[in-house]
Structures are given as C-alpha cells and as structure tokens.
Coordinates of C-alpha atoms in Angstrom, one line a residue:
M1 CA 127.1 104.6 80.6
Q2 CA 124.9 107.7 80.3
K3 CA 122.9 108.6 83.5
Y4 CA 119.3 109.4 83.0
S5 CA 117.8 112.4 84.8
T6 CA 114.2 111.9 85.8
E7 CA 112.0 113.5 88.3
L8 CA 112.1 110.5 90.6
P9 CA 115.0 108.2 91.4
G10 CA 114.7 104.7 90.0
L11 CA 114.8 101.3 91.6
A12 CA 115.7 98.3 89.4
F13 CA 113.7 95.2 90.1
Y14 CA 114.8 91.7 89.0
C15 CA 112.2 88.9 89.1
A16 CA 110.6 85.9 87.3
S17 CA 108.7 86.2 84.0
G18 CA 107.3 82.7 84.3
E19 CA 103.6 82.1 85.1
L20 CA 104.0 79.0 87.3
V21 CA 105.6 80.7 90.3
S22 CA 103.9 80.4 93.7
P23 CA 101.0 82.8 94.3
C24 CA 102.9 84.1 97.5
Y25 CA 105.6 85.5 95.2
R26 CA 103.0 87.2 93.0
I27 CA 101.5 88.9 96.1
S28 CA 104.9 90.1 97.2
A29 CA 105.8 91.4 93.7
H30 CA 102.5 93.4 93.5
R31 CA 103.3 94.8 97.0
A32 CA 106.8 95.7 95.9
G33 CA 105.4 97.8 93.1
E34 CA 102.9 99.4 95.4
L35 CA 105.6 100.4 97.9
C36 CA 107.7 101.7 95.1
A37 CA 104.9 104.1 94.1
K38 CA 104.1 105.1 97.6
N39 CA 107.7 105.9 98.4
A40 CA 108.1 108.1 95.4
F41 CA 110.3 105.9 93.3
R42 CA 110.3 105.1 89.6
L43 CA 110.0 101.4 89.0
V44 CA 112.6 100.1 86.5
Y45 CA 112.0 96.5 85.4
G46 CA 112.0 94.1 82.5
A47 CA 108.8 95.5 80.8
G48 CA 106.9 92.2 80.8
S49 CA 103.2 91.7 81.7
V50 CA 103.8 88.1 82.6
G51 CA 104.8 86.4 85.8
L52 CA 106.1 88.4 88.7
M53 CA 107.1 91.2 86.3
G54 CA 103.5 91.8 85.5
K55 CA 102.4 91.9 89.1
L56 CA 105.2 94.2 90.0
A57 CA 104.3 96.7 87.3
E58 CA 100.6 96.6 88.1
G59 CA 101.4 97.3 91.7
A60 CA 103.3 100.5 90.8
F61 CA 101.1 101.7 87.9
F62 CA 97.7 101.2 89.7
H63 CA 99.1 103.2 92.7
G64 CA 100.1 106.1 90.5
G65 CA 103.8 105.3 90.3
P66 CA 105.9 105.9 87.2
V67 CA 107.2 102.8 85.4
T68 CA 110.0 102.3 83.0
G69 CA 110.3 98.9 81.2
V70 CA 113.4 97.8 79.4
I71 CA 113.3 94.9 77.0
P72 CA 115.2 93.4 74.1
T73 CA 113.3 93.6 70.9
Y74 CA 113.3 89.9 70.5
L75 CA 111.4 89.4 73.8
L76 CA 108.5 91.7 73.0
T77 CA 106.3 88.8 71.8
K78 CA 107.3 86.5 74.8
E79 CA 107.1 88.9 77.7
Q80 CA 104.3 91.0 76.2
P81 CA 104.5 94.6 77.7
F82 CA 101.2 96.1 78.8
D83 CA 99.4 98.4 76.4
W84 CA 99.7 101.3 78.9
L85 CA 103.5 100.7 78.9
R86 CA 103.7 100.6 75.1
N87 CA 101.5 103.6 74.4
A88 CA 103.0 106.1 76.9
P89 CA 106.0 108.2 75.9
N90 CA 109.4 107.2 77.3
M91 CA 108.0 104.3 79.4
L92 CA 109.1 101.4 77.2
V93 CA 112.8 101.2 76.2
E94 CA 113.7 98.7 73.5
V95 CA 117.3 97.5 73.5
S96 CA 119.3 95.1 71.4
D97 CA 120.1 92.3 73.9
M98 CA 120.2 91.2 77.5
T99 CA 123.5 92.9 78.2
E100 CA 122.2 96.3 77.2
R101 CA 119.1 95.6 79.2
R102 CA 121.2 95.1 82.3
D103 CA 123.2 98.2 81.6
Q104 CA 120.0 100.2 81.3
F105 CA 118.8 98.9 84.6
R106 CA 121.9 100.1 86.3
A107 CA 122.0 103.5 84.5
R108 CA 118.4 104.3 85.5
S109 CA 118.5 103.3 89.2
I110 CA 120.1 104.1 92.5
A111 CA 119.7 100.5 93.8
S112 CA 118.6 97.1 92.6
V113 CA 116.1 94.7 94.3
V114 CA 116.2 91.0 93.7
L115 CA 112.8 89.2 94.0
S116 CA 112.2 85.5 93.3
G117 CA 113.3 84.5 89.8
G118 CA 115.1 82.2 87.4
M119 CA 118.3 82.3 85.4
G120 CA 117.8 85.9 84.1
T121 CA 117.3 87.1 87.7
L122 CA 120.3 85.2 88.9
T123 CA 122.4 86.7 86.1
E124 CA 121.3 90.2 86.9
M125 CA 122.0 89.8 90.6
A126 CA 125.4 88.2 89.9
E127 CA 126.5 90.9 87.5
D128 CA 125.6 93.7 89.9
L129 CA 127.5 92.0 92.8
T130 CA 130.5 91.3 90.5
L131 CA 130.6 95.0 89.4
E132 CA 130.6 96.0 93.1
Q133 CA 133.3 93.5 93.8
I134 CA 135.7 95.1 91.2
G135 CA 134.8 98.6 92.1
Q136 CA 132.6 99.5 89.2
R137 CA 129.3 99.8 91.1
S138 CA 128.6 101.4 94.5
H139 CA 124.8 101.1 94.5
P140 CA 123.3 98.6 96.9
T141 CA 121.8 95.2 95.9
I142 CA 118.8 94.1 98.1
I143 CA 117.9 90.4 98.0
V144 CA 114.4 89.6 99.1
N145 CA 114.8 86.1 100.5
E146 CA 111.1 85.3 101.0
N147 CA 110.4 81.8 102.2
G148 CA 114.2 81.1 102.0
Y149 CA 114.0 81.3 98.2
W150 CA 117.7 82.4 97.9
D151 CA 119.1 80.3 100.8
H152 CA 121.2 78.0 98.6
Q153 CA 122.6 80.9 96.6
L154 CA 123.5 82.8 99.8
A155 CA 125.1 79.7 101.1
Q156 CA 127.2 79.5 97.9
Y157 CA 128.4 83.0 98.5
A158 CA 129.4 82.0 102.0
R159 CA 131.2 78.9 100.6
M160 CA 133.1 81.1 98.1
R161 CA 134.3 83.2 100.9
Q162 CA 135.3 80.2 103.0
E163 CA 137.3 78.7 100.2
Q164 CA 138.9 82.1 99.4
A165 CA 137.4 82.2 95.9
I166 CA 136.1 85.6 97.1
R167 CA 139.1 87.2 98.7
P168 CA 139.1 89.7 101.5
G169 CA 139.4 93.2 100.1
L170 CA 137.7 92.1 96.9
D171 CA 134.3 91.3 98.2
F172 CA 130.7 92.5 97.7
R173 CA 127.9 93.2 100.1
E174 CA 124.6 91.3 99.6
I175 CA 121.9 92.9 101.7
V176 CA 119.3 90.3 102.6
I177 CA 115.7 90.9 103.8
S178 CA 113.0 88.3 104.3
R179 CA 109.9 90.5 103.9
I180 CA 109.1 92.9 101.1
D181 CA 107.8 95.4 103.7
D182 CA 111.3 95.7 105.0
L183 CA 112.6 97.0 101.7
F184 CA 112.3 100.8 102.1
P185 CA 113.5 100.9 105.7
T186 CA 116.5 99.0 104.6
L187 CA 117.1 101.2 101.6
H188 CA 116.9 104.3 103.8
S189 CA 119.6 102.8 106.0
V190 CA 122.0 101.8 103.2
C191 CA 121.4 104.3 100.4
P192 CA 122.4 107.9 101.3
Q193 CA 121.1 109.2 98.0
M194 CA 117.5 108.6 99.2
S195 CA 117.7 111.5 101.7
Q196 CA 119.0 113.8 99.0
T197 CA 116.3 113.0 96.4
V198 CA 113.2 111.3 97.7
I199 CA 112.6 113.2 101.0
P200 CA 112.8 116.7 99.3
F201 CA 110.5 115.5 96.5
M202 CA 107.9 114.1 98.9
Q203 CA 108.1 117.3 101.0
A204 CA 107.5 119.4 97.9
R205 CA 104.7 117.2 96.7
G206 CA 103.0 117.4 100.1
S207 CA 103.2 121.2 100.1
R208 CA 101.3 121.5 96.8

C-alpha cells in the first residue's frame, strides 16, 4: 500500500454515521476534531456530513485543521460529504468499496481512533487489531470508551484471551481511554512518530 506524504501526519477516526446517536457522543466527536486541528494533525475519516462523522469533520475544519475524507462512490448520496470537502482539491477521496476505504485510512494515518459507532466502526477496529495481531500493522489503535460504550466488546476480547482463542505471542494491544481529552496525551506516550513529525512542525509554525 502506497504511503501518502502530507505536511501533517494523519489520524484515522472511525465513528457512527447514524443520526440517532446520543448527543453526548456528538459533542465528543466535535471535540475530537477540534483537538485534531489544535494538535497539528490531519483528520482522516469517512467523508460523511451525517452523524458523528459530520460533527468530527466540523470540529477539525472550523478550527483550521486539514481534513481528508475517504468514501466509496456508492455511499456519496447516503453519507453526503460537505460541500467544502467536495470542492477543495485532494480533500475527498472516492474509492471502489469499503475494503479500499479501510486500506486508505491506514495508508494515510499514523494511528487510528475508535469513537462510538456501529458495524462499520466495529469492522474497522477489528481489522486494525487483526493486522496488528499478525504483524502487518504497528500503528496504535485508541478506543474511546465513553460512557462504557465499548465495555462489552472489550470484555469479549478478554474472553477470547481467557479461552486461548487469542494466543500468547499472537496478540494485539487495544489502548482504551474514557475521555476524548485524554487522546493526545495517550498518543504522545504510545506513538513515537509524533515526536519526529508533530513537534518540529508546531515549533516551525510558531516561529513564523
């Protein structure tokens, strides 16, 4: 998979596109986008204007952060990318299917962040952790377990380990936080690439 060189490192976010999710998750998604912009990251997400995806993108865009949306062509009418995403060069990436979308998320990011979501979000998280398990991915996966949203899924991972379905030596590391404001302190502690890319960029930007 080709790696994309951009001025800022990317963070891939996975979250719900549904409109019926709790308002508390909408607030957190908007805050996640804001933090992404303020910490000098490019937001990489599913390109939608609906649900948590829309709040996430607005949070980044309205705080001056760069945004890249990746979407299968057949979802354009359902997930409805913002006009500002459609009209800006290189911000909207159309792909053929969901598999290519997930490949693009990984190629354009140095870590992935799992917010509250449905089956698409669950698939994205599971695939990232599986690739880590088999040695095909080293980037961290951060799970934002707000209000215990992912408690049952995390318990299932623990059960898999207990039953030896996930074997020692062939495991993955799910990194769990409960508040979105803990995201970047956690990333700095687990992602060494940040010190090589983000800090020099922010220092250069501050000196202009």
